[in-house]
Amino acid sequence: MTARPLHAGAPARETGTEPEARFLRACRGLPTDCTPVWFMRQAGRYLPEYRELRSRYSMLDLIRTPDLAAEVTLQPLRVFDFDAAIIFADILPPLIGMGLKLDFVKGEGPVIENPLSRALDIDLLATPPATETLAPTLAAIRLVATELAPRGIPVIGFAGAPFTLASYAIEGGGSKHYIKTKSLMYREPSAWRRLMVKLVTVQTDYLLAQAEAGAAALQVFDSWAGLALGREDYRRFVQPYNEMLFGALQRAGVPVINFSTGTAAYIDLVAASGGDVIGVDWRMPLAWYHERIGGAKPLQGNLDPVALLAPWRDLKFQVDAVLQSAQGVRGHIFNLGHGIFPDTPVDAVRRVVDYVHEQTAR
Ligand code: CP3
């Protein structure tokens, strides 16, 4: 099955005349003909065509070869009626340019061979411009934006938020309790500040370069702050740097999505730190987040990604609950509450995307 044809014109900033894509309208809180849909990690291992390419190339080769990254980005757009593409990349490659040795190890996920352990390591980190160290991703964005312009589908650029990146740089990989990261934060607050400022510098430059290359929206992933930190720690050690990042990104001239998980306990602080759209996880209903944030911003989310593995009856029930809860929200972008899992059935994805469009058509 192929994607249904066009439902929107090219992004307004391309020509100034075509109708704006429904995803971008929702980002601005404007009415749409139906609710836009895309899924975090929509390109990846649940797609057989991705697994085929991945069997021939390493993760970093896919990311660093613009034609391949563009191809992987477009794969889900060929089979589902998604309203946005997200550039195929990862949040971690910017750490390579800063001096960390990153690899994606089968069965283990990302591993950093030389994690930061002392203040000196932080002072030795470089802050090179994205055009020097991340040029292939910028080139891939240009390719995808050109390819999707006739279909009126915007490309989303993305990067990791400073805490989430710092946690990988310090722990050397994924973590359960973030003990090394939090120890550094508590014991060496000035080194922590220097690290966060360096990350803000690199990520701001990278995201602005992505917008420059043709990304029509930007998403910042703060995947792990909410799992690691309580409210006061978020306020002291994370929020100031997220404020710096989102403040600087206003210059991009495109909507910015502020996504995090596990932050229900302080979603008000998360939203106050910036971004035009707040991306929320599946742990509380959208209406609850809406109220806690004060109702001012469009929301993106928040189907539990594991619901895609449930039988249609249960899955439909959960999709209906998300749509129901979104009714009072001005600007809803339907998405998962976190990234899609590799064992997700392709058919469930197709069904949900089409169902959301049908149910919300106005
Ligand atoms: O959404 C998309 O389709 C774009 C691609 C994308 C990837 N990673 C590709 C990827 C995006 C947006 C990311 C973001 C990312 N990467 C995050 C934030 C989002 C989140 O889920 O919280 C994080 C924390 C990472 C770091 C990372 N990259 C981990 C922990 C892993 C290993 C775990 C896993 O899911 O495999 C990766 C590897 C990775 N990034 C894969 C893909 C498709 C799998 C690599 C493979 O093919 O072997």
Short mmCIF file of C-alpha atoms and ligand atoms in Angstrom, two decimals:
data_model
loop_
_atom_site.label_atom_id
_atom_site.label_comp_id
_atom_site.label_asym_id
_atom_site.label_seq_id
_atom_site.Cartn_x
_atom_site.Cartn_y
_atom_site.Cartn_z
CA MET A 1 0.00 0.00 0.00
CA THR A 2 1.28 3.49 -0.73
CA ALA A 3 0.66 6.67 1.19
CA ARG A 4 -2.42 8.65 0.25
CA PRO A 5 -1.47 11.63 -1.89
CA LEU A 6 -1.08 15.12 -0.75
CA HIS A 7 -3.09 16.74 1.88
CA ALA A 8 -1.22 19.99 2.20
CA GLY A 9 0.90 22.39 0.21
CA ALA A 10 4.55 23.18 0.67
CA PRO A 11 5.50 24.88 3.93
CA ALA A 12 4.51 28.55 3.74
CA ARG A 13 8.09 29.71 4.13
CA GLU A 14 9.05 27.93 0.89
CA THR A 15 6.83 29.93 -1.42
CA GLY A 16 4.69 32.15 0.76
CA THR A 17 1.60 31.22 -1.23
CA GLU A 18 0.85 27.51 -0.80
CA PRO A 19 -1.31 26.40 2.12
CA GLU A 20 0.74 25.60 5.18
CA ALA A 21 1.13 21.94 6.12
CA ARG A 22 -1.25 20.80 8.85
CA PHE A 23 1.64 19.75 11.10
CA LEU A 24 3.06 23.29 11.02
CA ARG A 25 -0.36 24.85 11.56
CA ALA A 26 -0.90 22.67 14.63
CA CYS A 27 2.55 23.73 15.93
CA ARG A 28 1.24 27.30 15.85
CA GLY A 29 -2.05 26.40 17.52
CA LEU A 30 -4.06 27.06 14.34
CA PRO A 31 -7.07 24.99 13.23
CA THR A 32 -6.34 22.05 10.91
CA ASP A 33 -8.45 19.93 8.53
CA CYS A 34 -7.61 16.92 10.70
CA THR A 35 -5.08 16.11 13.42
CA PRO A 36 -1.53 15.72 12.07
CA VAL A 37 0.35 12.53 12.92
CA TRP A 38 3.97 11.45 13.04
CA PHE A 39 5.79 8.99 15.31
CA MET A 40 9.05 9.39 17.17
CA ARG A 41 11.56 6.88 15.73
CA GLN A 42 9.25 6.36 12.74
CA ALA A 43 12.32 5.36 10.72
CA GLY A 44 13.96 2.30 12.21
CA ARG A 45 14.02 -1.34 13.04
CA TYR A 46 10.28 -2.13 12.95
CA LEU A 47 10.44 -1.52 9.16
CA PRO A 48 11.77 -4.45 7.07
CA GLU A 49 13.22 -2.02 4.50
CA TYR A 50 15.25 -0.37 7.29
CA ARG A 51 16.53 -3.72 8.61
CA GLU A 52 17.61 -4.64 5.10
CA LEU A 53 19.72 -1.49 4.68
CA ARG A 54 21.00 -1.74 8.24
CA SER A 55 22.27 -5.27 7.57
CA ARG A 56 24.66 -3.74 5.03
CA TYR A 57 25.71 -0.53 6.80
CA SER A 58 26.61 0.46 10.34
CA MET A 59 24.42 2.96 12.18
CA LEU A 60 27.10 5.66 11.86
CA ASP A 61 27.56 4.94 8.13
CA LEU A 62 23.82 5.35 7.58
CA ILE A 63 23.88 8.68 9.41
CA ARG A 64 27.03 9.94 7.70
CA THR A 65 26.02 9.14 4.11
CA PRO A 66 23.47 11.77 3.04
CA ASP A 67 21.84 9.57 0.36
CA LEU A 68 21.37 6.71 2.83
CA ALA A 69 20.14 8.95 5.65
CA ALA A 70 17.66 10.56 3.24
CA GLU A 71 16.52 7.13 2.03
CA VAL A 72 15.90 5.89 5.58
CA THR A 73 14.05 9.13 6.43
CA LEU A 74 11.75 8.63 3.44
CA GLN A 75 11.03 4.92 4.00
CA PRO A 76 8.13 5.44 6.44
CA LEU A 77 6.74 8.27 4.30
CA ARG A 78 6.30 5.80 1.44
CA VAL A 79 4.16 3.38 3.42
CA PHE A 80 2.29 5.57 5.90
CA ASP A 81 0.35 8.80 5.62
CA PHE A 82 2.56 10.61 8.15
CA ASP A 83 2.30 14.42 8.19
CA ALA A 84 5.99 15.03 8.89
CA ALA A 85 9.33 13.36 8.30
CA ILE A 86 12.06 13.35 10.96
CA ILE A 87 15.58 13.36 9.63
CA PHE A 88 17.38 10.07 10.20
CA ALA A 89 20.23 10.75 12.60
CA ASP A 90 20.76 10.32 16.33
CA ILE A 91 21.13 12.62 19.31
CA LEU A 92 24.65 11.38 20.06
CA PRO A 93 26.87 12.19 17.03
CA PRO A 94 27.43 15.81 18.14
CA LEU A 95 29.43 14.31 21.02
CA ILE A 96 31.93 12.90 18.49
CA GLY A 97 32.81 16.40 17.28
CA MET A 98 33.32 17.43 20.91
CA GLY A 99 35.96 14.72 21.35
CA LEU A 100 34.10 11.64 22.57
CA LYS A 101 34.52 8.23 20.94
CA LEU A 102 31.01 6.95 20.21
CA ASP A 103 29.92 3.66 18.74
CA PHE A 104 26.60 1.84 18.46
CA VAL A 105 27.22 -1.68 19.73
CA LYS A 106 24.84 -4.46 18.75
CA GLY A 107 22.64 -5.48 21.66
CA GLU A 108 24.09 -2.77 23.90
CA GLY A 109 23.09 0.52 22.30
CA PRO A 110 25.40 3.53 22.26
CA VAL A 111 28.76 3.22 23.99
CA ILE A 112 31.31 5.98 24.65
CA GLU A 113 34.86 4.69 25.03
CA ASN A 114 36.25 7.77 26.82
CA PRO A 115 33.44 9.14 29.03
CA LEU A 116 33.96 12.36 30.99
CA SER A 117 35.18 11.68 34.50
CA ARG A 118 36.95 14.83 35.70
CA ALA A 119 36.52 18.58 35.38
CA LEU A 120 39.59 18.63 33.11
CA ASP A 121 37.83 16.33 30.60
CA ILE A 122 35.06 18.92 30.38
CA ASP A 123 37.49 21.76 29.78
CA LEU A 124 39.10 19.78 26.95
CA LEU A 125 35.80 19.30 25.09
CA ALA A 126 35.70 21.10 21.74
CA THR A 127 32.72 23.13 20.50
CA PRO A 128 33.09 22.98 16.71
CA PRO A 129 30.41 24.34 14.37
CA ALA A 130 27.91 21.86 12.96
CA THR A 131 28.91 22.72 9.40
CA GLU A 132 32.31 21.16 10.20
CA THR A 133 31.32 18.05 12.10
CA LEU A 134 27.70 17.27 11.17
CA ALA A 135 27.64 18.29 7.51
CA PRO A 136 26.24 14.93 6.25
CA THR A 137 23.10 15.37 8.36
CA LEU A 138 22.67 18.91 7.04
CA ALA A 139 23.07 17.58 3.49
CA ALA A 140 20.53 14.83 4.18
CA ILE A 141 18.02 17.46 5.38
CA ARG A 142 18.47 19.38 2.12
CA LEU A 143 17.84 16.19 0.12
CA VAL A 144 14.73 15.21 2.08
CA ALA A 145 13.29 18.75 2.08
CA THR A 146 13.63 18.90 -1.72
CA GLU A 147 12.13 15.46 -2.15
CA LEU A 148 9.14 16.14 0.11
CA ALA A 149 8.40 19.73 -0.98
CA PRO A 150 5.99 18.63 -3.76
CA ARG A 151 4.09 16.49 -1.25
CA GLY A 152 3.92 19.42 1.20
CA ILE A 153 5.45 17.34 3.98
CA PRO A 154 7.76 19.20 6.38
CA VAL A 155 11.05 17.77 7.67
CA ILE A 156 11.76 17.89 11.38
CA GLY A 157 15.34 18.43 12.54
CA PHE A 158 16.31 17.39 16.06
CA ALA A 159 18.96 17.27 18.75
CA GLY A 160 19.33 16.11 22.34
CA ALA A 161 18.82 18.46 25.28
CA PRO A 162 21.92 19.22 27.39
CA PHE A 163 21.05 16.96 30.35
CA THR A 164 20.30 13.93 28.19
CA LEU A 165 23.55 14.38 26.25
CA ALA A 166 25.55 15.03 29.42
CA SER A 167 24.23 11.78 30.87
CA TYR A 168 25.60 9.78 27.92
CA ALA A 169 28.88 11.68 27.95
CA ILE A 170 29.41 10.98 31.68
CA GLU A 171 27.93 7.49 32.07
CA GLY A 172 29.48 6.29 28.79
CA GLY A 173 26.14 4.85 27.64
CA GLY A 174 22.61 4.34 28.88
CA SER A 175 22.05 4.35 32.64
CA LYS A 176 19.52 3.30 35.20
CA HIS A 177 20.23 5.60 38.13
CA TYR A 178 22.48 8.31 36.61
CA ILE A 179 24.78 8.07 39.61
CA LYS A 180 27.93 9.38 37.89
CA THR A 181 26.03 12.21 36.22
CA LYS A 182 24.32 13.33 39.40
CA SER A 183 27.52 12.98 41.45
CA LEU A 184 29.31 15.34 39.09
CA MET A 185 26.34 17.69 39.18
CA TYR A 186 26.31 17.77 43.00
CA ARG A 187 30.05 17.63 43.69
CA GLU A 188 31.37 19.88 40.96
CA PRO A 189 28.66 22.39 40.21
CA SER A 190 30.98 24.74 38.34
CA ALA A 191 32.26 21.96 36.07
CA TRP A 192 28.62 20.95 35.53
CA ARG A 193 27.82 24.51 34.49
CA ARG A 194 30.72 24.60 32.03
CA LEU A 195 29.61 21.29 30.53
CA MET A 196 26.00 22.38 30.14
CA VAL A 197 27.03 25.70 28.56
CA LYS A 198 29.28 23.86 26.06
CA LEU A 199 26.41 21.52 25.18
CA VAL A 200 24.02 24.44 24.76
CA THR A 201 26.55 26.10 22.43
CA VAL A 202 26.97 23.02 20.24
CA GLN A 203 23.28 22.11 20.17
CA THR A 204 22.12 25.65 19.41
CA ASP A 205 24.48 25.87 16.47
CA TYR A 206 23.47 22.40 15.22
CA LEU A 207 19.73 23.09 15.43
CA LEU A 208 20.01 26.51 13.78
CA ALA A 209 22.06 24.89 10.98
CA GLN A 210 19.32 22.26 10.54
CA ALA A 211 16.68 24.98 10.15
CA GLU A 212 18.97 26.74 7.71
CA ALA A 213 19.29 23.50 5.71
CA GLY A 214 15.50 23.21 5.37
CA ALA A 215 14.12 21.70 8.58
CA ALA A 216 10.64 23.25 8.94
CA ALA A 217 10.47 22.42 12.66
CA LEU A 218 12.94 21.35 15.35
CA GLN A 219 12.53 18.90 18.20
CA VAL A 220 14.68 18.83 21.32
CA PHE A 221 14.74 15.40 23.03
CA ASP A 222 15.22 15.55 26.80
CA SER A 223 14.63 11.84 27.11
CA TRP A 224 16.24 11.17 30.46
CA ALA A 225 16.06 14.27 32.70
CA GLY A 226 12.67 13.19 34.02
CA LEU A 227 13.88 9.68 34.84
CA ALA A 228 16.95 10.97 36.67
CA LEU A 229 15.89 14.12 38.47
CA GLY A 230 13.32 15.38 40.95
CA ARG A 231 11.67 18.73 40.61
CA GLU A 232 14.20 20.82 42.55
CA ASP A 233 17.19 19.27 40.78
CA TYR A 234 15.53 19.96 37.44
CA ARG A 235 14.98 23.55 38.46
CA ARG A 236 18.58 24.06 39.61
CA PHE A 237 20.65 21.96 37.27
CA VAL A 238 18.70 21.68 34.01
CA GLN A 239 16.06 24.34 33.53
CA PRO A 240 18.50 27.32 33.20
CA TYR A 241 20.31 25.58 30.32
CA ASN A 242 17.13 24.52 28.57
CA GLU A 243 16.01 28.14 28.84
CA MET A 244 19.26 29.24 27.19
CA LEU A 245 18.78 26.69 24.40
CA PHE A 246 15.10 27.41 23.67
CA GLY A 247 15.73 31.15 23.95
CA ALA A 248 18.49 30.97 21.34
CA LEU A 249 16.36 28.78 19.06
CA GLN A 250 13.76 31.51 18.65
CA ARG A 251 16.13 32.84 16.00
CA ALA A 252 15.53 29.72 13.90
CA GLY A 253 12.18 31.10 12.74
CA VAL A 254 10.58 27.62 12.84
CA PRO A 255 8.49 25.97 15.55
CA VAL A 256 10.43 24.16 18.28
CA ILE A 257 9.08 21.09 20.08
CA ASN A 258 10.23 20.53 23.66
CA PHE A 259 9.95 16.77 24.30
CA SER A 260 10.71 14.95 27.53
CA THR A 261 9.64 11.81 29.37
CA GLY A 262 9.01 11.13 33.03
CA THR A 263 8.53 14.83 33.73
CA ALA A 264 4.86 14.83 34.77
CA ALA A 265 5.91 15.93 38.27
CA TYR A 266 7.33 19.17 36.86
CA ILE A 267 5.88 19.59 33.39
CA ASP A 268 5.08 23.21 34.35
CA LEU A 269 8.83 23.90 34.72
CA VAL A 270 9.58 21.99 31.51
CA ALA A 271 7.06 24.09 29.58
CA ALA A 272 8.31 27.30 31.21
CA SER A 273 11.82 26.55 29.95
CA GLY A 274 10.66 27.14 26.37
CA GLY A 275 9.59 25.65 23.06
CA ASP A 276 6.47 26.34 21.02
CA VAL A 277 5.02 22.84 21.41
CA ILE A 278 5.35 20.56 24.44
CA GLY A 279 5.89 16.87 23.67
CA VAL A 280 4.64 14.71 26.54
CA ASP A 281 4.90 11.05 27.51
CA TRP A 282 2.00 8.63 28.02
CA ARG A 283 1.99 8.55 31.79
CA MET A 284 -0.79 11.12 32.23
CA PRO A 285 -3.64 12.14 29.89
CA LEU A 286 -3.14 15.09 27.54
CA ALA A 287 -5.86 17.08 29.30
CA TRP A 288 -3.95 16.73 32.57
CA TYR A 289 -0.73 18.04 30.99
CA HIS A 290 -2.71 20.81 29.31
CA GLU A 291 -4.07 21.98 32.63
CA ARG A 292 -0.71 21.75 34.44
CA ILE A 293 0.99 23.77 31.72
CA GLY A 294 -1.69 26.41 31.89
CA GLY A 295 -3.25 25.63 28.54
CA ALA A 296 -1.14 28.04 26.54
CA LYS A 297 0.83 25.70 24.26
CA PRO A 298 0.04 23.08 21.62
CA LEU A 299 0.77 19.52 22.76
CA GLN A 300 2.35 16.58 20.99
CA GLY A 301 1.66 13.01 22.08
CA ASN A 302 0.95 10.70 23.71
CA LEU A 303 -0.06 7.12 22.89
CA ASP A 304 1.88 4.52 24.87
CA PRO A 305 4.19 3.03 22.21
CA VAL A 306 3.55 -0.45 23.60
CA ALA A 307 -0.18 -0.03 22.82
CA LEU A 308 0.83 -0.61 19.17
CA LEU A 309 1.49 -4.23 20.16
CA ALA A 310 -2.03 -4.69 21.54
CA PRO A 311 -4.94 -6.19 19.56
CA TRP A 312 -6.80 -3.53 17.52
CA ARG A 313 -9.69 -3.41 19.96
CA ASP A 314 -7.47 -2.31 22.82
CA LEU A 315 -5.27 -0.17 20.61
CA LYS A 316 -8.30 1.67 19.23
CA PHE A 317 -9.56 2.22 22.77
CA GLN A 318 -6.26 3.87 23.72
CA VAL A 319 -6.14 6.00 20.55
CA ASP A 320 -9.71 7.16 21.24
CA ALA A 321 -8.69 8.10 24.78
CA VAL A 322 -5.83 10.26 23.47
CA LEU A 323 -8.11 12.00 20.94
CA GLN A 324 -10.78 12.52 23.56
CA SER A 325 -8.29 14.02 25.98
CA ALA A 326 -6.96 16.34 23.25
CA GLN A 327 -10.31 17.97 22.64
CA GLY A 328 -9.66 21.07 24.71
CA VAL A 329 -6.12 21.53 23.39
CA ARG A 330 -5.50 24.18 20.75
CA GLY A 331 -3.00 22.52 18.40
CA HIS A 332 -2.67 18.76 18.91
CA ILE A 333 -0.06 16.72 17.07
CA PHE A 334 -0.78 13.02 17.46
CA ASN A 335 2.37 11.08 18.33
CA LEU A 336 3.55 8.36 20.66
CA GLY A 337 4.54 9.18 24.23
CA HIS A 338 8.06 7.90 23.41
CA GLY A 339 9.83 6.18 20.49
CA ILE A 340 8.33 3.23 18.63
CA PHE A 341 9.67 -0.23 19.58
CA PRO A 342 11.36 -2.52 17.06
CA ASP A 343 8.78 -5.32 17.42
CA THR A 344 5.84 -3.06 16.48
CA PRO A 345 3.65 -4.53 13.71
CA VAL A 346 3.73 -2.36 10.58
CA ASP A 347 -0.01 -2.83 10.18
CA ALA A 348 -0.77 -1.33 13.58
CA VAL A 349 1.11 1.82 12.60
CA ARG A 350 -0.82 2.15 9.34
CA ARG A 351 -4.11 1.59 11.10
CA VAL A 352 -3.50 4.20 13.78
CA VAL A 353 -2.29 6.88 11.33
CA ASP A 354 -5.32 6.42 9.07
CA TYR A 355 -7.73 6.13 11.99
CA VAL A 356 -6.56 9.41 13.57
CA HIS A 357 -6.96 11.24 10.26
CA GLU A 358 -10.45 9.79 9.72
CA GLN A 359 -11.69 10.35 13.24
CA THR A 360 -10.53 13.96 13.40
CA ALA A 361 -11.53 15.09 9.89
CA ARG A 362 -13.50 18.32 10.25
O1 CP3 B 1 12.73 9.24 14.95
C1 CP3 B 1 13.36 8.88 13.93
O2 CP3 B 1 12.86 8.12 13.11
C2 CP3 B 1 14.70 9.52 13.64
C3 CP3 B 1 15.82 8.79 14.11
C4 CP3 B 1 16.24 8.78 15.57
C5 CP3 B 1 17.13 7.81 16.05
N1 CP3 B 1 17.48 8.13 17.32
C6 CP3 B 1 17.61 6.67 15.28
C7 CP3 B 1 18.15 5.50 15.97
C8 CP3 B 1 15.99 9.68 16.62
C9 CP3 B 1 15.06 10.87 16.67
C10 CP3 B 1 16.80 9.25 17.71
C11 CP3 B 1 16.86 9.98 18.98
C12 CP3 B 1 17.52 9.35 20.12
N2 CP3 B 1 18.65 8.58 20.13
C13 CP3 B 1 17.11 9.53 21.46
C14 CP3 B 1 15.98 10.39 21.91
C15 CP3 B 1 14.67 9.72 21.66
C16 CP3 B 1 14.31 8.70 22.68
O3 CP3 B 1 13.97 7.59 22.27
O4 CP3 B 1 14.28 9.04 23.87
C17 CP3 B 1 17.99 8.80 22.27
C18 CP3 B 1 17.92 8.67 23.78
C19 CP3 B 1 18.96 8.22 21.42
C20 CP3 B 1 20.13 7.41 21.82
C21 CP3 B 1 20.10 6.06 21.24
N3 CP3 B 1 20.30 5.78 19.90
C22 CP3 B 1 19.86 4.85 21.90
C23 CP3 B 1 19.58 4.72 23.39
C24 CP3 B 1 19.96 3.84 20.96
C25 CP3 B 1 19.96 2.36 21.23
C26 CP3 B 1 18.65 1.89 21.65
C27 CP3 B 1 17.83 1.56 20.46
O5 CP3 B 1 16.70 2.05 20.37
O6 CP3 B 1 18.36 0.81 19.67
C28 CP3 B 1 20.19 4.43 19.70
C29 CP3 B 1 20.31 3.75 18.41
C30 CP3 B 1 19.34 4.18 17.34
N4 CP3 B 1 19.01 5.47 17.04
C31 CP3 B 1 18.67 3.32 16.43
C32 CP3 B 1 17.93 4.13 15.57
C33 CP3 B 1 17.09 3.70 14.40
C34 CP3 B 1 18.81 1.81 16.37
C35 CP3 B 1 20.13 1.53 15.79
C36 CP3 B 1 20.17 0.27 14.98
O7 CP3 B 1 19.65 0.27 13.85
O8 CP3 B 1 20.79 -0.67 15.45
#
